[in-house]
């Protein structure tokens, strides 16, 4: 058998998958062949390194920080939902009273109504624009977290 053939069997030897006769043949060859011994050592190094990446072998601290960051993210998400809900309710009722007591009041002239209307529309556009910018920054932060 050539060295190339033996080298193909080395991974099997490492994992204990060879038949008894094959294993003896490879082991006898390894005693005589420094080249194949080197290859086996290299394979063992690879196995050692890749074995470290397996999830069961991750140190507990890694899982701790994973759950912590997940918890933080859920917490922050819940805060945002509550803040948005509160803001929407306030804005909604505010708008309702504004329309009822100000825009519907025939004693108030049309010009101040147009002025207030313009302020509201302009302010809302600004708010939406800022919110969109924040959302964009937030999504990019999340992306960075994935990269890290
Ligand atoms: Zn060899």
PDB file of C-alpha atoms and ligand atoms in Angstrom:
ATOM      1  CA  UNK A   1       0.000   0.000   0.000  1.00  0.00           C
ATOM      2  CA  UNK A   2       1.231   3.478  -0.836  1.00  0.00           C
ATOM      3  CA  UNK A   3       1.580   6.352   1.616  1.00  0.00           C
ATOM      4  CA  UNK A   4      -1.318   8.102  -0.079  1.00  0.00           C
ATOM      5  CA  UNK A   5      -3.558   5.120   0.654  1.00  0.00           C
ATOM      6  CA  UNK A   6      -2.426   5.079   4.280  1.00  0.00           C
ATOM      7  CA  UNK A   7      -3.044   8.791   4.652  1.00  0.00           C
ATOM      8  CA  UNK A   8      -6.616   8.282   3.499  1.00  0.00           C
ATOM      9  CA  UNK A   9      -7.061   5.731   6.282  1.00  0.00           C
ATOM     10  CA  UNK A  10      -5.608   7.969   9.019  1.00  0.00           C
ATOM     11  CA  UNK A  11      -8.868   9.805   9.719  1.00  0.00           C
ATOM     12  CA  UNK A  12     -10.591   6.439  10.096  1.00  0.00           C
ATOM     13  CA  UNK A  13      -7.880   5.285  12.471  1.00  0.00           C
ATOM     14  CA  UNK A  14      -8.317   8.447  14.485  1.00  0.00           C
ATOM     15  CA  UNK A  15     -12.066   7.917  14.816  1.00  0.00           C
ATOM     16  CA  UNK A  16     -11.674   4.191  15.513  1.00  0.00           C
ATOM     17  CA  UNK A  17     -13.599   3.280  12.368  1.00  0.00           C
ATOM     18  CA  UNK A  18     -11.072   0.905  10.779  1.00  0.00           C
ATOM     19  CA  UNK A  19     -11.412  -2.841  10.657  1.00  0.00           C
ATOM     20  CA  UNK A  20      -8.947  -4.704  12.855  1.00  0.00           C
ATOM     21  CA  UNK A  21      -6.740  -5.856   9.949  1.00  0.00           C
ATOM     22  CA  UNK A  22      -6.659  -2.391   8.433  1.00  0.00           C
ATOM     23  CA  UNK A  23      -5.837  -0.815  11.771  1.00  0.00           C
ATOM     24  CA  UNK A  24      -2.877  -3.169  12.318  1.00  0.00           C
ATOM     25  CA  UNK A  25      -1.635  -2.488   8.782  1.00  0.00           C
ATOM     26  CA  UNK A  26      -1.790   1.291   9.279  1.00  0.00           C
ATOM     27  CA  UNK A  27      -0.161   1.116  12.703  1.00  0.00           C
ATOM     28  CA  UNK A  28       2.700  -1.026  11.388  1.00  0.00           C
ATOM     29  CA  UNK A  29       3.203   1.467   8.568  1.00  0.00           C
ATOM     30  CA  UNK A  30       3.167   4.396  10.996  1.00  0.00           C
ATOM     31  CA  UNK A  31       6.076   2.843  12.925  1.00  0.00           C
ATOM     32  CA  UNK A  32       8.191   2.936   9.807  1.00  0.00           C
ATOM     33  CA  UNK A  33       6.956   6.118   8.117  1.00  0.00           C
ATOM     34  CA  UNK A  34       7.665   9.515   9.642  1.00  0.00           C
ATOM     35  CA  UNK A  35       5.688  11.226   6.873  1.00  0.00           C
ATOM     36  CA  UNK A  36       2.444   9.479   7.829  1.00  0.00           C
ATOM     37  CA  UNK A  37       3.109  10.011  11.541  1.00  0.00           C
ATOM     38  CA  UNK A  38       3.340  13.711  10.794  1.00  0.00           C
ATOM     39  CA  UNK A  39       0.055  13.587   8.901  1.00  0.00           C
ATOM     40  CA  UNK A  40      -1.611  11.832  11.836  1.00  0.00           C
ATOM     41  CA  UNK A  41      -0.270  14.486  14.229  1.00  0.00           C
ATOM     42  CA  UNK A  42      -1.680  17.176  11.934  1.00  0.00           C
ATOM     43  CA  UNK A  43      -5.083  15.478  11.887  1.00  0.00           C
ATOM     44  CA  UNK A  44      -5.070  15.281  15.678  1.00  0.00           C
ATOM     45  CA  UNK A  45      -4.331  18.995  15.861  1.00  0.00           C
ATOM     46  CA  UNK A  46      -7.275  19.730  13.546  1.00  0.00           C
ATOM     47  CA  UNK A  47      -9.576  17.545  15.624  1.00  0.00           C
ATOM     48  CA  UNK A  48      -8.452  19.272  18.796  1.00  0.00           C
ATOM     49  CA  UNK A  49      -9.171  22.725  17.341  1.00  0.00           C
ATOM     50  CA  UNK A  50     -12.530  21.901  15.751  1.00  0.00           C
ATOM     51  CA  UNK A  51     -13.580  19.973  18.858  1.00  0.00           C
ATOM     52  CA  UNK A  52     -13.308  23.173  20.856  1.00  0.00           C
ATOM     53  CA  UNK A  53     -15.965  24.821  18.716  1.00  0.00           C
ATOM     54  CA  UNK A  54     -18.620  22.241  19.572  1.00  0.00           C
ATOM     55  CA  UNK A  55     -21.500  23.741  21.544  1.00  0.00           C
ATOM     56  CA  UNK A  56     -21.428  21.248  24.424  1.00  0.00           C
ATOM     57  CA  UNK A  57     -17.859  22.258  25.104  1.00  0.00           C
ATOM     58  CA  UNK A  58     -18.598  25.993  25.346  1.00  0.00           C
ATOM     59  CA  UNK A  59     -17.714  27.350  28.776  1.00  0.00           C
ATOM     60  CA  UNK A  60     -20.696  28.261  30.943  1.00  0.00           C
ATOM     61  CA  UNK A  61     -19.808  31.969  30.955  1.00  0.00           C
ATOM     62  CA  UNK A  62     -20.471  32.130  27.222  1.00  0.00           C
ATOM     63  CA  UNK A  63     -24.018  30.814  27.781  1.00  0.00           C
ATOM     64  CA  UNK A  64     -24.481  33.213  30.710  1.00  0.00           C
ATOM     65  CA  UNK A  65     -23.607  36.237  28.600  1.00  0.00           C
ATOM     66  CA  UNK A  66     -25.783  34.875  25.785  1.00  0.00           C
ATOM     67  CA  UNK A  67     -28.848  34.699  28.054  1.00  0.00           C
ATOM     68  CA  UNK A  68     -28.021  38.069  29.566  1.00  0.00           C
ATOM     69  CA  UNK A  69     -27.874  39.787  26.218  1.00  0.00           C
ATOM     70  CA  UNK A  70     -31.079  38.021  25.138  1.00  0.00           C
ATOM     71  CA  UNK A  71     -32.817  39.171  28.335  1.00  0.00           C
ATOM     72  CA  UNK A  72     -31.546  42.722  27.829  1.00  0.00           C
ATOM     73  CA  UNK A  73     -32.875  42.722  24.287  1.00  0.00           C
ATOM     74  CA  UNK A  74     -36.331  41.466  25.356  1.00  0.00           C
ATOM     75  CA  UNK A  75     -36.412  44.028  28.167  1.00  0.00           C
ATOM     76  CA  UNK A  76     -35.525  46.840  25.794  1.00  0.00           C
ATOM     77  CA  UNK A  77     -38.073  45.634  23.254  1.00  0.00           C
ATOM     78  CA  UNK A  78     -40.837  45.606  25.907  1.00  0.00           C
ATOM     79  CA  UNK A  79     -39.876  49.145  26.994  1.00  0.00           C
ATOM     80  CA  UNK A  80     -40.144  50.377  23.440  1.00  0.00           C
ATOM     81  CA  UNK A  81     -43.573  48.802  22.991  1.00  0.00           C
ATOM     82  CA  UNK A  82     -44.873  50.459  26.199  1.00  0.00           C
ATOM     83  CA  UNK A  83     -43.391  53.844  25.308  1.00  0.00           C
ATOM     84  CA  UNK A  84     -44.850  53.711  21.798  1.00  0.00           C
ATOM     85  CA  UNK A  85     -48.258  52.663  23.187  1.00  0.00           C
ATOM     86  CA  UNK A  86     -48.280  55.522  25.730  1.00  0.00           C
ATOM     87  CA  UNK A  87     -47.166  58.073  23.161  1.00  0.00           C
ATOM     88  CA  UNK A  88     -49.792  56.905  20.671  1.00  0.00           C
ATOM     89  CA  UNK A  89     -52.587  57.153  23.302  1.00  0.00           C
ATOM     90  CA  UNK A  90     -51.491  60.627  24.397  1.00  0.00           C
ATOM     91  CA  UNK A  91     -51.149  61.878  20.838  1.00  0.00           C
ATOM     92  CA  UNK A  92     -54.503  60.359  19.902  1.00  0.00           C
ATOM     93  CA  UNK A  93     -56.456  61.934  22.769  1.00  0.00           C
ATOM     94  CA  UNK A  94     -54.572  65.223  22.355  1.00  0.00           C
ATOM     95  CA  UNK A  95     -55.485  65.294  18.689  1.00  0.00           C
ATOM     96  CA  UNK A  96     -59.108  64.464  19.518  1.00  0.00           C
ATOM     97  CA  UNK A  97     -59.457  67.402  21.957  1.00  0.00           C
ATOM     98  CA  UNK A  98     -57.573  69.699  19.603  1.00  0.00           C
ATOM     99  CA  UNK A  99     -59.959  68.931  16.759  1.00  0.00           C
ATOM    100  CA  UNK A 100     -63.066  69.134  18.969  1.00  0.00           C
ATOM    101  CA  UNK A 101     -62.203  72.317  20.924  1.00  0.00           C
ATOM    102  CA  UNK A 102     -60.083  74.203  18.443  1.00  0.00           C
ATOM    103  CA  UNK A 103     -60.749  73.257  14.823  1.00  0.00           C
ATOM    104  CA  UNK A 104     -64.496  72.728  15.351  1.00  0.00           C
ATOM    105  CA  UNK A 105     -64.846  76.048  17.224  1.00  0.00           C
ATOM    106  CA  UNK A 106     -66.486  78.440  14.760  1.00  0.00           C
ATOM    107  CA  UNK A 107     -65.486  81.406  16.920  1.00  0.00           C
ATOM    108  CA  UNK A 108     -61.820  80.890  15.932  1.00  0.00           C
ATOM    109  CA  UNK A 109     -60.811  82.310  12.552  1.00  0.00           C
ATOM    110  CA  UNK A 110     -59.509  80.123   9.703  1.00  0.00           C
ATOM    111  CA  UNK A 111     -55.953  81.562   9.655  1.00  0.00           C
ATOM    112  CA  UNK A 112     -54.864  80.379  13.153  1.00  0.00           C
ATOM    113  CA  UNK A 113     -56.425  76.998  12.343  1.00  0.00           C
ATOM    114  CA  UNK A 114     -54.278  76.718   9.215  1.00  0.00           C
ATOM    115  CA  UNK A 115     -51.249  77.792  11.266  1.00  0.00           C
ATOM    116  CA  UNK A 116     -51.800  75.146  13.953  1.00  0.00           C
ATOM    117  CA  UNK A 117     -52.582  72.534  11.290  1.00  0.00           C
ATOM    118  CA  UNK A 118     -49.300  73.299   9.511  1.00  0.00           C
ATOM    119  CA  UNK A 119     -47.397  73.013  12.815  1.00  0.00           C
ATOM    120  CA  UNK A 120     -48.953  69.631  13.550  1.00  0.00           C
ATOM    121  CA  UNK A 121     -48.288  68.213  10.083  1.00  0.00           C
ATOM    122  CA  UNK A 122     -44.715  69.554  10.061  1.00  0.00           C
ATOM    123  CA  UNK A 123     -44.069  68.241  13.577  1.00  0.00           C
ATOM    124  CA  UNK A 124     -45.404  64.779  12.701  1.00  0.00           C
ATOM    125  CA  UNK A 125     -43.178  64.553   9.626  1.00  0.00           C
ATOM    126  CA  UNK A 126     -40.185  65.513  11.751  1.00  0.00           C
ATOM    127  CA  UNK A 127     -41.128  62.907  14.363  1.00  0.00           C
ATOM    128  CA  UNK A 128     -41.515  60.166  11.747  1.00  0.00           C
ATOM    129  CA  UNK A 129     -38.206  61.125  10.171  1.00  0.00           C
ATOM    130  CA  UNK A 130     -36.355  61.001  13.516  1.00  0.00           C
ATOM    131  CA  UNK A 131     -38.035  57.713  14.449  1.00  0.00           C
ATOM    132  CA  UNK A 132     -37.002  56.200  11.114  1.00  0.00           C
ATOM    133  CA  UNK A 133     -33.420  57.322  11.673  1.00  0.00           C
ATOM    134  CA  UNK A 134     -33.382  55.784  15.171  1.00  0.00           C
ATOM    135  CA  UNK A 135     -34.831  52.563  13.820  1.00  0.00           C
ATOM    136  CA  UNK A 136     -32.169  52.436  11.136  1.00  0.00           C
ATOM    137  CA  UNK A 137     -29.404  52.977  13.711  1.00  0.00           C
ATOM    138  CA  UNK A 138     -30.974  50.303  15.959  1.00  0.00           C
ATOM    139  CA  UNK A 139     -31.042  47.762  13.137  1.00  0.00           C
ATOM    140  CA  UNK A 140     -27.409  48.497  12.315  1.00  0.00           C
ATOM    141  CA  UNK A 141     -26.483  47.980  15.971  1.00  0.00           C
ATOM    142  CA  UNK A 142     -28.206  44.636  15.924  1.00  0.00           C
ATOM    143  CA  UNK A 143     -26.301  43.737  12.757  1.00  0.00           C
ATOM    144  CA  UNK A 144     -23.041  44.615  14.472  1.00  0.00           C
ATOM    145  CA  UNK A 145     -23.966  42.388  17.388  1.00  0.00           C
ATOM    146  CA  UNK A 146     -24.358  39.492  14.976  1.00  0.00           C
ATOM    147  CA  UNK A 147     -20.963  40.168  13.411  1.00  0.00           C
ATOM    148  CA  UNK A 148     -19.227  40.250  16.821  1.00  0.00           C
TER     149      UNK A 148
HETATM  150 ZN1  LIG B   1       3.655   6.621   4.898  1.00  0.00          ZN
END
